[in-house]
XYZ file of C-alpha atoms in Angstrom:
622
model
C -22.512 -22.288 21.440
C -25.922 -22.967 19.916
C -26.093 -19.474 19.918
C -23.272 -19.177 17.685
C -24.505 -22.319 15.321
C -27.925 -20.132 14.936
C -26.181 -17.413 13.552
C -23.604 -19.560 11.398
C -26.747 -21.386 10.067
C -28.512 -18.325 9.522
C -25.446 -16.420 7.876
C -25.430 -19.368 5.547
C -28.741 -19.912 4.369
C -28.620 -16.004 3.534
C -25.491 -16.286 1.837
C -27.205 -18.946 -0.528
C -29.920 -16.932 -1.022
C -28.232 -13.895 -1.953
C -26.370 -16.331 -4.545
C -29.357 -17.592 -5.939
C -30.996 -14.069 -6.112
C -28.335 -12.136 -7.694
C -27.048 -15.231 -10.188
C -28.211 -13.190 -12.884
C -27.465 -9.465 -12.262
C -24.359 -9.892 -10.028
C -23.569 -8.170 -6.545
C -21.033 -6.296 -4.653
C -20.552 -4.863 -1.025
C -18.003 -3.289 0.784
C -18.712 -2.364 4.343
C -18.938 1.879 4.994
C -18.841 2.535 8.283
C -21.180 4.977 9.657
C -20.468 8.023 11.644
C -21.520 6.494 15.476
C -19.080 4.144 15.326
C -16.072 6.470 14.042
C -13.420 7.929 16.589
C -12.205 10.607 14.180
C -14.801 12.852 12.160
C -14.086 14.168 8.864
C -12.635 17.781 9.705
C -15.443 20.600 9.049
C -12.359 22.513 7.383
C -12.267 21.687 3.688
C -9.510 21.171 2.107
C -6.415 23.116 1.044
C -7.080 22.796 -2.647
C -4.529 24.215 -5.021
C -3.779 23.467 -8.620
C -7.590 24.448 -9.275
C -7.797 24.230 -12.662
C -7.316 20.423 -12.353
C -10.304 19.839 -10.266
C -13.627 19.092 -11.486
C -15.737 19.462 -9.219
C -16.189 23.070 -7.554
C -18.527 21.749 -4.566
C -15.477 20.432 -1.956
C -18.419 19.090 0.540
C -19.738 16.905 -2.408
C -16.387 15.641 -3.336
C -15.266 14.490 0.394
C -18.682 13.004 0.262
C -17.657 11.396 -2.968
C -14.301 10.296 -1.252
C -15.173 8.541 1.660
C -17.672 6.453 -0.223
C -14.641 5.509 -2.652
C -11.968 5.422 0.289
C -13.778 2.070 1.516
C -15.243 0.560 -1.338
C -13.907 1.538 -4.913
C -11.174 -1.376 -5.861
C -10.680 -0.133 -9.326
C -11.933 -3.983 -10.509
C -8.712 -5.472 -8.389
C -10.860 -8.376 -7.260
C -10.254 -10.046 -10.526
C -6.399 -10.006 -10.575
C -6.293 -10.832 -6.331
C -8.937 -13.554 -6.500
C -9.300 -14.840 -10.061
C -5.404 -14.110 -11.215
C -3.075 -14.318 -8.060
C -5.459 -17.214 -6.165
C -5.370 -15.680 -3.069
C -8.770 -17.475 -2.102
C -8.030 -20.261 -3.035
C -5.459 -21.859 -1.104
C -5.783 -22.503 2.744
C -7.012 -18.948 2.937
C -10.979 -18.924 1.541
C -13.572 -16.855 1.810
C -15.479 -18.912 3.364
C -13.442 -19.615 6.557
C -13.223 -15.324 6.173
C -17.295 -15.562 6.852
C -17.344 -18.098 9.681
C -14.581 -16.470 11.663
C -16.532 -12.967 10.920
C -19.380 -15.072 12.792
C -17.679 -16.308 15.497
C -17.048 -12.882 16.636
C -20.608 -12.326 17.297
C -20.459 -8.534 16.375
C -17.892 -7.476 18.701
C -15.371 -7.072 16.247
C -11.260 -6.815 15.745
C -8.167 -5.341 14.796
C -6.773 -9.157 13.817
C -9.293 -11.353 12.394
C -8.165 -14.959 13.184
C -9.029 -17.293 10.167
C -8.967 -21.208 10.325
C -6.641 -22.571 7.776
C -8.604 -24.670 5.461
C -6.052 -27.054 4.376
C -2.355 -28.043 5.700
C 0.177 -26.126 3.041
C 3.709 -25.655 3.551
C 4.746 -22.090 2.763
C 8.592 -21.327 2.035
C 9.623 -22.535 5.577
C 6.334 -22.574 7.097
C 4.182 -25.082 7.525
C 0.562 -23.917 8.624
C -1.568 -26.826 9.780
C -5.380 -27.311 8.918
C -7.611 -25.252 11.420
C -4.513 -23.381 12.863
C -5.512 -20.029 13.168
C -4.153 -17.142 10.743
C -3.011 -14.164 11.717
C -4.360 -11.762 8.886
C -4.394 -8.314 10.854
C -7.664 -7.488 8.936
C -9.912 -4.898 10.783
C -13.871 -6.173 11.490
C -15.366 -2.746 13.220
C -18.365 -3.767 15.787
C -20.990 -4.949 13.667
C -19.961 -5.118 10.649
C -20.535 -8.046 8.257
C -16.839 -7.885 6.106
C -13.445 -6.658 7.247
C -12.696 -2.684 6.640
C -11.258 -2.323 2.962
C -12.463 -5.647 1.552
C -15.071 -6.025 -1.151
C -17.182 -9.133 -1.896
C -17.964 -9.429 -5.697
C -20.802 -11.912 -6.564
C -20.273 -12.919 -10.389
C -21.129 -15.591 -12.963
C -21.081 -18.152 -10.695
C -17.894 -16.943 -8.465
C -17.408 -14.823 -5.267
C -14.725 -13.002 -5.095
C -12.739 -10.545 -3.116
C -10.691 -7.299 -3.850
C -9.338 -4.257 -1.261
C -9.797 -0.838 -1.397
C -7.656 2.319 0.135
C -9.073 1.419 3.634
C -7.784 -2.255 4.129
C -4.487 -0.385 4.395
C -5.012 3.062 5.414
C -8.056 2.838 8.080
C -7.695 0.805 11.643
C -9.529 -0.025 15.079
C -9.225 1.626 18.131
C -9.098 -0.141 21.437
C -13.114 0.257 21.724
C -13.227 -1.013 18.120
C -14.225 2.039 16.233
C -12.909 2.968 13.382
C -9.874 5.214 12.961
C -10.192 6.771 9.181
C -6.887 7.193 7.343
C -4.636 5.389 10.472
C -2.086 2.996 9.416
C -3.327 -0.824 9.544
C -0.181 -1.436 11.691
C -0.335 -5.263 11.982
C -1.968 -5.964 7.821
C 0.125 -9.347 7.525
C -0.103 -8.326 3.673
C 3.410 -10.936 2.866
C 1.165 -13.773 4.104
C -1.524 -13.078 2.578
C 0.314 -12.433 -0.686
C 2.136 -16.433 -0.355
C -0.825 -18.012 0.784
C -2.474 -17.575 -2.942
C -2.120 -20.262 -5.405
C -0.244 -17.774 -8.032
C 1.670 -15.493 -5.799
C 4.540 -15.464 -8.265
C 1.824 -13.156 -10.153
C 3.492 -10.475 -7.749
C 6.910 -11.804 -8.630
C 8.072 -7.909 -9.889
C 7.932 -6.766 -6.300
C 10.836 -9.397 -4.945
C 14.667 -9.137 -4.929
C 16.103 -11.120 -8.424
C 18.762 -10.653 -10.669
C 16.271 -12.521 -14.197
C 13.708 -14.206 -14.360
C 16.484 -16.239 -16.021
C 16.921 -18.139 -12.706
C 13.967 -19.647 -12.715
C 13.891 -21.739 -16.162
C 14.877 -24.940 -15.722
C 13.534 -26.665 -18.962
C 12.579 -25.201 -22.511
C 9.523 -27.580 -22.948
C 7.451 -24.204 -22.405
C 7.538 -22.018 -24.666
C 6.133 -18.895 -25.901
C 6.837 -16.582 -29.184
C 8.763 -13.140 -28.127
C 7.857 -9.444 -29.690
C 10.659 -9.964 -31.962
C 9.271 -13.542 -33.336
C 11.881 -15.964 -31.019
C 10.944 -19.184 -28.700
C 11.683 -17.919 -25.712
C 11.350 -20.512 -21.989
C 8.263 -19.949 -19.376
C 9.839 -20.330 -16.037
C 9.218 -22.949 -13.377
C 5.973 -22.737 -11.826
C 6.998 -24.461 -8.943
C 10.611 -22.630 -8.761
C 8.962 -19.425 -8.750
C 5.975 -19.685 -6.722
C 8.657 -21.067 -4.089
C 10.642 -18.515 -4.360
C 8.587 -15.374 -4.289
C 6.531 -16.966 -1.238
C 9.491 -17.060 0.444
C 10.258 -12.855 -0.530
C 6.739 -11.695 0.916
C 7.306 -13.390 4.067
C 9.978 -11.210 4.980
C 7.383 -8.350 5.219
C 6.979 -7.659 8.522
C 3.286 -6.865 9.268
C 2.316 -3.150 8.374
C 4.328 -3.142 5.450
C 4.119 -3.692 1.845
C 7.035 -3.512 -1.066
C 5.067 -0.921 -3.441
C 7.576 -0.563 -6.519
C 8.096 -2.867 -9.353
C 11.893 -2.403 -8.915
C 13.063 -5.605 -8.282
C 14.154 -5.394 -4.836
C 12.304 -6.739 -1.881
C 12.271 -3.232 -0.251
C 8.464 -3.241 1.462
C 7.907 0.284 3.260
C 5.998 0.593 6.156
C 2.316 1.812 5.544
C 1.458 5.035 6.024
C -1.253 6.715 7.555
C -3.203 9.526 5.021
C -3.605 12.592 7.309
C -2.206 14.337 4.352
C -3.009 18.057 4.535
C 0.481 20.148 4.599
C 2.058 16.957 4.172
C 3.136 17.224 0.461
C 5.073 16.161 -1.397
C 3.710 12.458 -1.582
C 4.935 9.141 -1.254
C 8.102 8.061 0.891
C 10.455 9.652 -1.646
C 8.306 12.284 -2.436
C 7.250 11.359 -5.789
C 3.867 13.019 -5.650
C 4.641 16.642 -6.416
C 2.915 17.951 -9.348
C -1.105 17.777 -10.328
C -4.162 17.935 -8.478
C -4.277 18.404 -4.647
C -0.620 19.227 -4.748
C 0.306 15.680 -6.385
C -1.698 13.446 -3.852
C -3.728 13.004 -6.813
C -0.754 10.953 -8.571
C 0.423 9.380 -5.239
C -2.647 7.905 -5.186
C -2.818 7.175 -8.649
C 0.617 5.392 -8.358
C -0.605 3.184 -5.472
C -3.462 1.761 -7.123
C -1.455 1.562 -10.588
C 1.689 -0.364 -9.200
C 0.163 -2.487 -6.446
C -2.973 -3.650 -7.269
C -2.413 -5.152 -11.106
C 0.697 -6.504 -12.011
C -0.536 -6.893 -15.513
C -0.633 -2.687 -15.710
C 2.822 -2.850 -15.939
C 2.650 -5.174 -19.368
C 3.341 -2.456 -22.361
C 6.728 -0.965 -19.955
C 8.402 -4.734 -18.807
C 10.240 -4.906 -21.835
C 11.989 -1.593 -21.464
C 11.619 -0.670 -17.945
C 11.857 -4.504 -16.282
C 13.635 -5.551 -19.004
C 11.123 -8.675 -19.487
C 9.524 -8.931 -23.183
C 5.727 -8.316 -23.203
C 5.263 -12.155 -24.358
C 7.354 -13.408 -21.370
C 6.240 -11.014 -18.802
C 2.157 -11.651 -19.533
C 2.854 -15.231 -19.994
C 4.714 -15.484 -16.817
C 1.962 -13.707 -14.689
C -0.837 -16.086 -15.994
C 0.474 -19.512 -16.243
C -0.930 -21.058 -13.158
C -3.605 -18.236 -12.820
C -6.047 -19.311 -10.201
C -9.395 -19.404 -12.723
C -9.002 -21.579 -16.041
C -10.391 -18.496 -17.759
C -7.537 -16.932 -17.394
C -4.721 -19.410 -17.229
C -2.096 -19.335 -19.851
C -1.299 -22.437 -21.312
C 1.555 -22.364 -23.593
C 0.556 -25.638 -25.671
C -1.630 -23.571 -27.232
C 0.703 -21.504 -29.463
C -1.066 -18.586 -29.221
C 0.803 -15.567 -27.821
C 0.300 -14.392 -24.269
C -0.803 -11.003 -25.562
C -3.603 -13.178 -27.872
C -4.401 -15.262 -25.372
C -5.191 -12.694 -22.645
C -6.631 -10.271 -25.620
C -9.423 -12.981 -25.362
C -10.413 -12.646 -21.815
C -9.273 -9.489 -21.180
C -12.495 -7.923 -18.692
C -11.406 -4.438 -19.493
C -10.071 -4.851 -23.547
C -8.451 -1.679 -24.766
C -5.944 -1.026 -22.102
C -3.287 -3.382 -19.738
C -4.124 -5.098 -16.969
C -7.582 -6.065 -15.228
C -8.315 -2.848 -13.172
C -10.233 -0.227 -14.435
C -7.534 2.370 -16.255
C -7.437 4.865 -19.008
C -3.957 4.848 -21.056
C -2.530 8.743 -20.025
C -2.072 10.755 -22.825
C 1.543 9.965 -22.474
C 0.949 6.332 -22.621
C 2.895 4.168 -22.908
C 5.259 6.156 -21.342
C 5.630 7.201 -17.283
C 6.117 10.556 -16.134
C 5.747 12.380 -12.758
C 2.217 11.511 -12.908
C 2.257 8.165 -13.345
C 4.384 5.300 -13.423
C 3.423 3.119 -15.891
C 1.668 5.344 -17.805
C -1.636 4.891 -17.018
C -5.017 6.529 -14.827
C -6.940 4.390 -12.466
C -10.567 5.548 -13.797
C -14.087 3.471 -13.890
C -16.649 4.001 -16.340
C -19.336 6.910 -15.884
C -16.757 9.243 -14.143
C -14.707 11.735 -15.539
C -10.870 11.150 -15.477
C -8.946 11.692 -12.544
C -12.421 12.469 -10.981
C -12.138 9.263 -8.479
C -8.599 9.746 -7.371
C -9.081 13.870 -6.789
C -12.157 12.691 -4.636
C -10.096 10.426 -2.541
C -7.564 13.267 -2.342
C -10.333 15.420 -1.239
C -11.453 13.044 1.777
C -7.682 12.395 2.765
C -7.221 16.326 3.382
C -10.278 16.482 5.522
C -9.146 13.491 7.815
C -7.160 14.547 11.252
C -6.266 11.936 13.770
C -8.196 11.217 17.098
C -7.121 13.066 20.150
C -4.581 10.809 22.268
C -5.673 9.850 26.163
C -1.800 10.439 27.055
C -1.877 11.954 30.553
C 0.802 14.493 30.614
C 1.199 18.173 32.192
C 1.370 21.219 30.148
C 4.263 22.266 31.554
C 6.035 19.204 30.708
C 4.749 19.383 27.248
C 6.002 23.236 26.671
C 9.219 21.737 27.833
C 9.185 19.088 25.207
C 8.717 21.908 23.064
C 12.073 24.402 23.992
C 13.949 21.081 23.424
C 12.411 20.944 19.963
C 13.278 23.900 19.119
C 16.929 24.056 20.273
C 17.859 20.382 19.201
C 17.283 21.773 15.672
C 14.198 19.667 15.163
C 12.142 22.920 13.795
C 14.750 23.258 10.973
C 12.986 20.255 9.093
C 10.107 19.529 11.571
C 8.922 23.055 11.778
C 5.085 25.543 10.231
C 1.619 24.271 10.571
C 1.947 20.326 9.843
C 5.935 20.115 11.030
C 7.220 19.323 7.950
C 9.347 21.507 5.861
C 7.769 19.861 2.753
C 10.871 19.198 1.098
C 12.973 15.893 0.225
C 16.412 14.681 1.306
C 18.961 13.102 -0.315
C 18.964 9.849 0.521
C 23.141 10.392 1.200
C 22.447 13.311 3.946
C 19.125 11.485 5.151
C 21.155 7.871 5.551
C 18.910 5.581 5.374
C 19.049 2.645 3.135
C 18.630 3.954 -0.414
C 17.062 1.131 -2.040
C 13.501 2.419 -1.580
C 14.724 6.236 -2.879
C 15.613 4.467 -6.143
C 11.906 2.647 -6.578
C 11.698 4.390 -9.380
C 15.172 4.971 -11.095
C 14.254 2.116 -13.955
C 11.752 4.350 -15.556
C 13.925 7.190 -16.851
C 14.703 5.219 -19.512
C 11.483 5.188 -20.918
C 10.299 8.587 -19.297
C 8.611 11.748 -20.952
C 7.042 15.310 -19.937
C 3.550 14.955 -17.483
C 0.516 16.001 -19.093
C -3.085 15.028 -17.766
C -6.678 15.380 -19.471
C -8.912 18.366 -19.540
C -11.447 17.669 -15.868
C -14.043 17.918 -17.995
C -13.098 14.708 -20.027
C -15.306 11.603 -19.369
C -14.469 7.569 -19.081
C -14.064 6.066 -21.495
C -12.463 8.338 -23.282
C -13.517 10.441 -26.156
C -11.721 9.926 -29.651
C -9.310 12.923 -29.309
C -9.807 14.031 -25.581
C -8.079 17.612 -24.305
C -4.804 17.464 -22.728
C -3.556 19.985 -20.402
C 0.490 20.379 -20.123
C 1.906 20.521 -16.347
C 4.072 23.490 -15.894
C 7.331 22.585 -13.874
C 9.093 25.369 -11.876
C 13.191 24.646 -11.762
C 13.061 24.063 -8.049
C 10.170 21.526 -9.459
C 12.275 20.038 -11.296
C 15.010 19.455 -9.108
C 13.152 17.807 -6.486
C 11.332 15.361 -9.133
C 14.554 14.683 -10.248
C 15.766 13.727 -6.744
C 12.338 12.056 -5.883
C 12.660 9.680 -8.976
C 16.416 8.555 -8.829
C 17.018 9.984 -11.780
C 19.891 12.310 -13.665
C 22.251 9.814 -12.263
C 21.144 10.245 -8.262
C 20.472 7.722 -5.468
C 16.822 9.380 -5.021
C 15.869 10.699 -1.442
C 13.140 10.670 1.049
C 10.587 13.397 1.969
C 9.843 14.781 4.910
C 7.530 13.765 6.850
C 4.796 15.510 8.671
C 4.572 14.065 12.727
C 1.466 15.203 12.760
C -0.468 11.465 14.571
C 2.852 9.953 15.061
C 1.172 8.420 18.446
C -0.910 5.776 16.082
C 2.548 5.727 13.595
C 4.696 3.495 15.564
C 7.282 1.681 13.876
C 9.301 5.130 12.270
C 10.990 5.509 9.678
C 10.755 4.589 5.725
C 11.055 0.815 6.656
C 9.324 0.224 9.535
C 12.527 -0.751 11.231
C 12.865 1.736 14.463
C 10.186 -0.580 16.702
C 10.462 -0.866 20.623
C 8.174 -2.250 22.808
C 7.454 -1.424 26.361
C 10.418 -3.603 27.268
C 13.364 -1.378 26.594
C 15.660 -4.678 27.521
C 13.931 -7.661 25.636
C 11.398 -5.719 23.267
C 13.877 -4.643 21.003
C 13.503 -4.036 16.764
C 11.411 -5.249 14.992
C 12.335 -8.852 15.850
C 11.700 -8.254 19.580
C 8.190 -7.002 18.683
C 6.696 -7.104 15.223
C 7.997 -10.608 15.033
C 6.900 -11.824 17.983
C 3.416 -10.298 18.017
C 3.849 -7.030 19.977
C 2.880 -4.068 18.657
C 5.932 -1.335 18.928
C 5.416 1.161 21.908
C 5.197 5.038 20.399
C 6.997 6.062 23.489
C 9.996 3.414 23.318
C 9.849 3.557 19.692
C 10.676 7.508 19.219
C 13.541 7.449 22.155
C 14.971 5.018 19.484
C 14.551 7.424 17.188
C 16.385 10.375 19.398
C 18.550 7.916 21.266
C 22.054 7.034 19.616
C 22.742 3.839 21.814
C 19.247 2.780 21.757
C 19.005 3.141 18.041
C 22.675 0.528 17.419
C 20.782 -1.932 19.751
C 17.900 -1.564 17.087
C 19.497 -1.614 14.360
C 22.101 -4.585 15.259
C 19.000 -6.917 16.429
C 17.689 -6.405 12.918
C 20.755 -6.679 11.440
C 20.750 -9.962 12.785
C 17.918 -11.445 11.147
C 18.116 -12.424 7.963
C 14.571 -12.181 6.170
C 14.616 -8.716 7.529
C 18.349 -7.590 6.261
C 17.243 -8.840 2.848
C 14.768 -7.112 2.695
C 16.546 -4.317 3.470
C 14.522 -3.342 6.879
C 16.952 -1.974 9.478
C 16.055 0.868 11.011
C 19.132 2.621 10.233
C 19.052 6.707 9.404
C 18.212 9.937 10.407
C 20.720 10.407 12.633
C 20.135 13.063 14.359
C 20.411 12.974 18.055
C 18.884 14.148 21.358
C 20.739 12.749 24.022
C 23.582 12.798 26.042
C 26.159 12.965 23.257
C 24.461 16.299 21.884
C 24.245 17.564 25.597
C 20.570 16.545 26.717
C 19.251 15.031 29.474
C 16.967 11.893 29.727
C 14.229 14.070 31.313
C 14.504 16.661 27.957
C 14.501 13.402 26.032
C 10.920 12.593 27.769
C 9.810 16.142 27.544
C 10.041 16.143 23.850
C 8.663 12.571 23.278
C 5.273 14.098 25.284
C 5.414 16.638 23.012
C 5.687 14.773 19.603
C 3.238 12.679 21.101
C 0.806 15.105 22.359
C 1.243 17.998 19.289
C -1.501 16.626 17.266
C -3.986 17.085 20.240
């Protein structure tokens, strides 16, 4: 114990030193971990780049290099909309219970940091108590100082906090090493989201007919684009009510589409070489690095700044510009930024004021595309994540480059070849190669969401923006940040079968959109399957069952279980009618239903085939 009060007292008296040091110039850290203490090496094959004349930078070593560095520490500036705009310090979540439970672990880090509530707050239906314990499901590697993914921003006065790529997309393994590009399976994202003081900043990614709903009185008022007085909605209404939409996210999951439906997919991991296209509908196609490129560009875009998506509410979340900014920073969590209507200045004015980035929406670092404002395949809100001193698209075609290198870690799963080679006949006659099938068993192709069957709310993320939609064009590599006065554009040639599948990707030309195929290459570390997360099984086949029977109750999903769910036709209705069952979970349209395609008894296989091919799946990436 006085050991632990040592290092608390020294960890403090640093911390103030470091404050007073760098009150002036400012400071930033995010933790990189180092090779010793990494399970899974970047490969020594580099990566399948194609598209070459849309990458900058002909030295692939350099640019993995240049990847990894940005995987864990480049946040595109979201600290200031997740700590000075959504408040998600401030509440019973702080930083500074972050730093004392980092201490209390005395170096021997975890896959679920456990963080003393600093305050009793009742959230939706939840009441957490002060010093009860919060599950956050953030990743602290041996050692290390800060969770994976998280970077500490020292700045006129304030510390704050913002995530990169690896919060999500990197995880522990059992000796607490790190695991690059693995799926942060238990990331209680949802609670973390409600527990900030201005959550309803994320109030685009829940389920609501208007914003209508949520104006109760017209004694706040702001001026439209077209000149009216038009209401503010309840603070208190809203915050309520989008607290109580993230909370249906089970852990691992995150809604990722400004679509107004509570539709949070399950994260994925990023061992994406042979795994195009990108995204769970396939939206990444075109571009550099075979559209991972504008996957990850789309991430960043949608997810990280809700204020990117100003210039497209009007016609795309059919929200005017006035309303939409207004709405976003009325209780923002720093006065700086917090809207106050009694001023009569316009949102757009006010926020034109503090804007840290002036010149283009939102708080992140972007660069309007040259399409902008207007989407396209490449990006969804027509912008490019890019910081200053890079050249554009540089950043994202590095992370690209470092996400192609990665490969998971070889299982421990004891299990004979013959058995496996087994696993593999059944495979192959169930049918499984027709879709499953080359290098990286995927066919690389999407599915219409009507043949694929699963719940087609996420396939039509992104059927809003053909409204507003135009050709894809991105800027010459060479072009730097900030932009020149007239930089070079370079048109993207579409093929027809191109074409097609963007078409079906994006939920447009009148479809219901459709999900990719997925690689199962690491599908051991992927448990729960499936788009939503929802086919979970623990080791209990009888009690352990959906997500409520494990997620829910804090037991992480069994990769064995979890794929005979996903072969087994009477496992898979027990699934799917346990999650039908709960209600935050049918809402939010996580049920595990889908992909139908069966290898068991009713298609003429044994249980012991069923086994064989689960060692297989599970062993393939080895």
């Amino acid at each position: 114990m006085r050991k632990a009060i040592l290092i608390l007292s020294v960890f403090i008296i640093g911390l103030i030193g470091v404050i007073t040091y760098f009150s002036i110039v400012g400071f930033q850290y995010a933790y990189i971990p180092p090779d010793e203490i990494v399970d899974n090496k970047e490969s020594d094959k580099l990566p399948d780049v194609k598209n070459v004349s849309y990458i900058q930078d002909e030295n692939s070593e350099e640019l993995i290099k240049l990847g990894k560095k940005l995987f864990y520490e480049e946040t595109f500036g979201n600290e200031v909309f997740f700590s000075d705009i959504m408040g998600m310090f401030d509440g019973t979540f702080t930083l500074t219970n972050v730093g004392k439970a980092i201490v209390k672990l005395n170096g021997q880090g975890t896959d679920n940091l456990l963080v003393e509530a600093a305050e009793t707050v009742k959230i939706g239906d939840r009441t957490i108590e002060k010093g009860e314990l919060i599950e956050t499901g953030l990743d602290v590697p041996k050692g290390a100082l800060t969770p994976l993914g998280v970077k500490f921003v020292y700045e006129k006065g304030n510390i704050k906090a913002g995530i990169s790529c690896a919060v999500c997309h990197s995880t522990l393994n059992e000796q607490k090493e790190v695991v690059h590009g693995m799926t942060n399976r238990d990331l209680n994202i949802g609670l973390l989201v409600a527990m900030g003081t201005n959550s309803a900043s994320y109030f685009s990614h829940t389920e609501m007919e208007s914003i209508k709903e949520f104006i109760s009185t017209n004694d706040r008022l702001v001026e439209s684009t077209k000149g009216e007085k038009v209401a503010l909605p309840d603070i208190e209404q809203l915050e309520d009510f989008v607290d109580r939409e993230v909370m249906k996210w089970p852990k691992g999951s995150n809604d990722t589409t400004i679509d107004f439906k509570n539709n949070p997919v399950q994260i994925i991991d990023v061992y994406t070489k042979g795994d195009h296209p990108y995204g769970w509908s396939g939206q990444g196609q075109i571009g550099p690095f075979k559209g991972l490129s504008a996957a990850i560009n789309n991430a960043h875009a949608q997810n990280m700044d809700t204020l990117s998506q100003t210039s497209i509410s009007n016609e795309i979340l059919k929200i005017d510009k006035e309303l939409y900014l207004g709405t976003l920073l009325q209780n923002a969590a720093r006065k700086r930024y917090r809207y106050d209507p009694e001023s009569e200045e316009k949102p757009s004015e006010f926020f034109a004021k503090v804007d840290p980035t002036p010149g283009v929406d939102g708080v992140n670092t972007l660069i309007p595309a040259p399409t902008y404002p207007r989407p396209s395949y490449v990006t969804s809100v027509g912008l490019f994540s890019s910081s200053k001193g890079y050249k554009a698209w540089e950043q994202k075609n590095a992370l690209s480059a470092f996400m192609n290198s990665l490969h998971p870690p070889k299982t421990t799963i004891k299990s004979n070849e013959k058995t496996v080679e087994e696993g593999r006949k059944v495979f192959v006659k169930a049918g499984c190669i027709a879709c499953h099938g080359g290098n990286y068993l995927t066919n690389n192709k999407i599915i219409p969401s009507e043949e694929i069957k699963t719940d087609d709310s996420r396939a039509k993320g992104f059927q809003a923006t053909e409204n507003y939609f135009t050709l894809p064009s991105i800027y010459d590599p060479s072009t730097p940040v900030p932009l020149p006065e007239n930089p070079v554009v370079q048109k993207i040639p579409l093929t027809e079968e191109q074409r097609e599948q963007l078409r079906l990707a994006w939920a447009h030309g009148g479809t219901n959109g459709a999900y990719k195929t997925i690689s199962l290459i690491g599908l051991n570390w992927s448990a729960p399957y499936l788009h939503d997360g929802g086919v979970a099984v623990g080791k209990d086949l009888v009690n352990e069952i959906g997500v409520p029977g494990t997620i829910l109750r804090g037991i992480k999903p069994d990769p064995r279980n979890s794929l005979l769910a996903m072969i087994d036709s009477s496992l898979r209705k027990k699934v799917i009618k346990v999650n039908n069952e709960n209600h935050n979970l049918k809402t939010a349209h996580v049920s595990g239903k889908g992909h139908d395609f069966w290898v068991d008894p009713t298609t003429g296989f044994t249980k012991e085939q069923q086994q064989a091919l689960i060692d297989y799946l599970l062993k393939v990436s080895d």
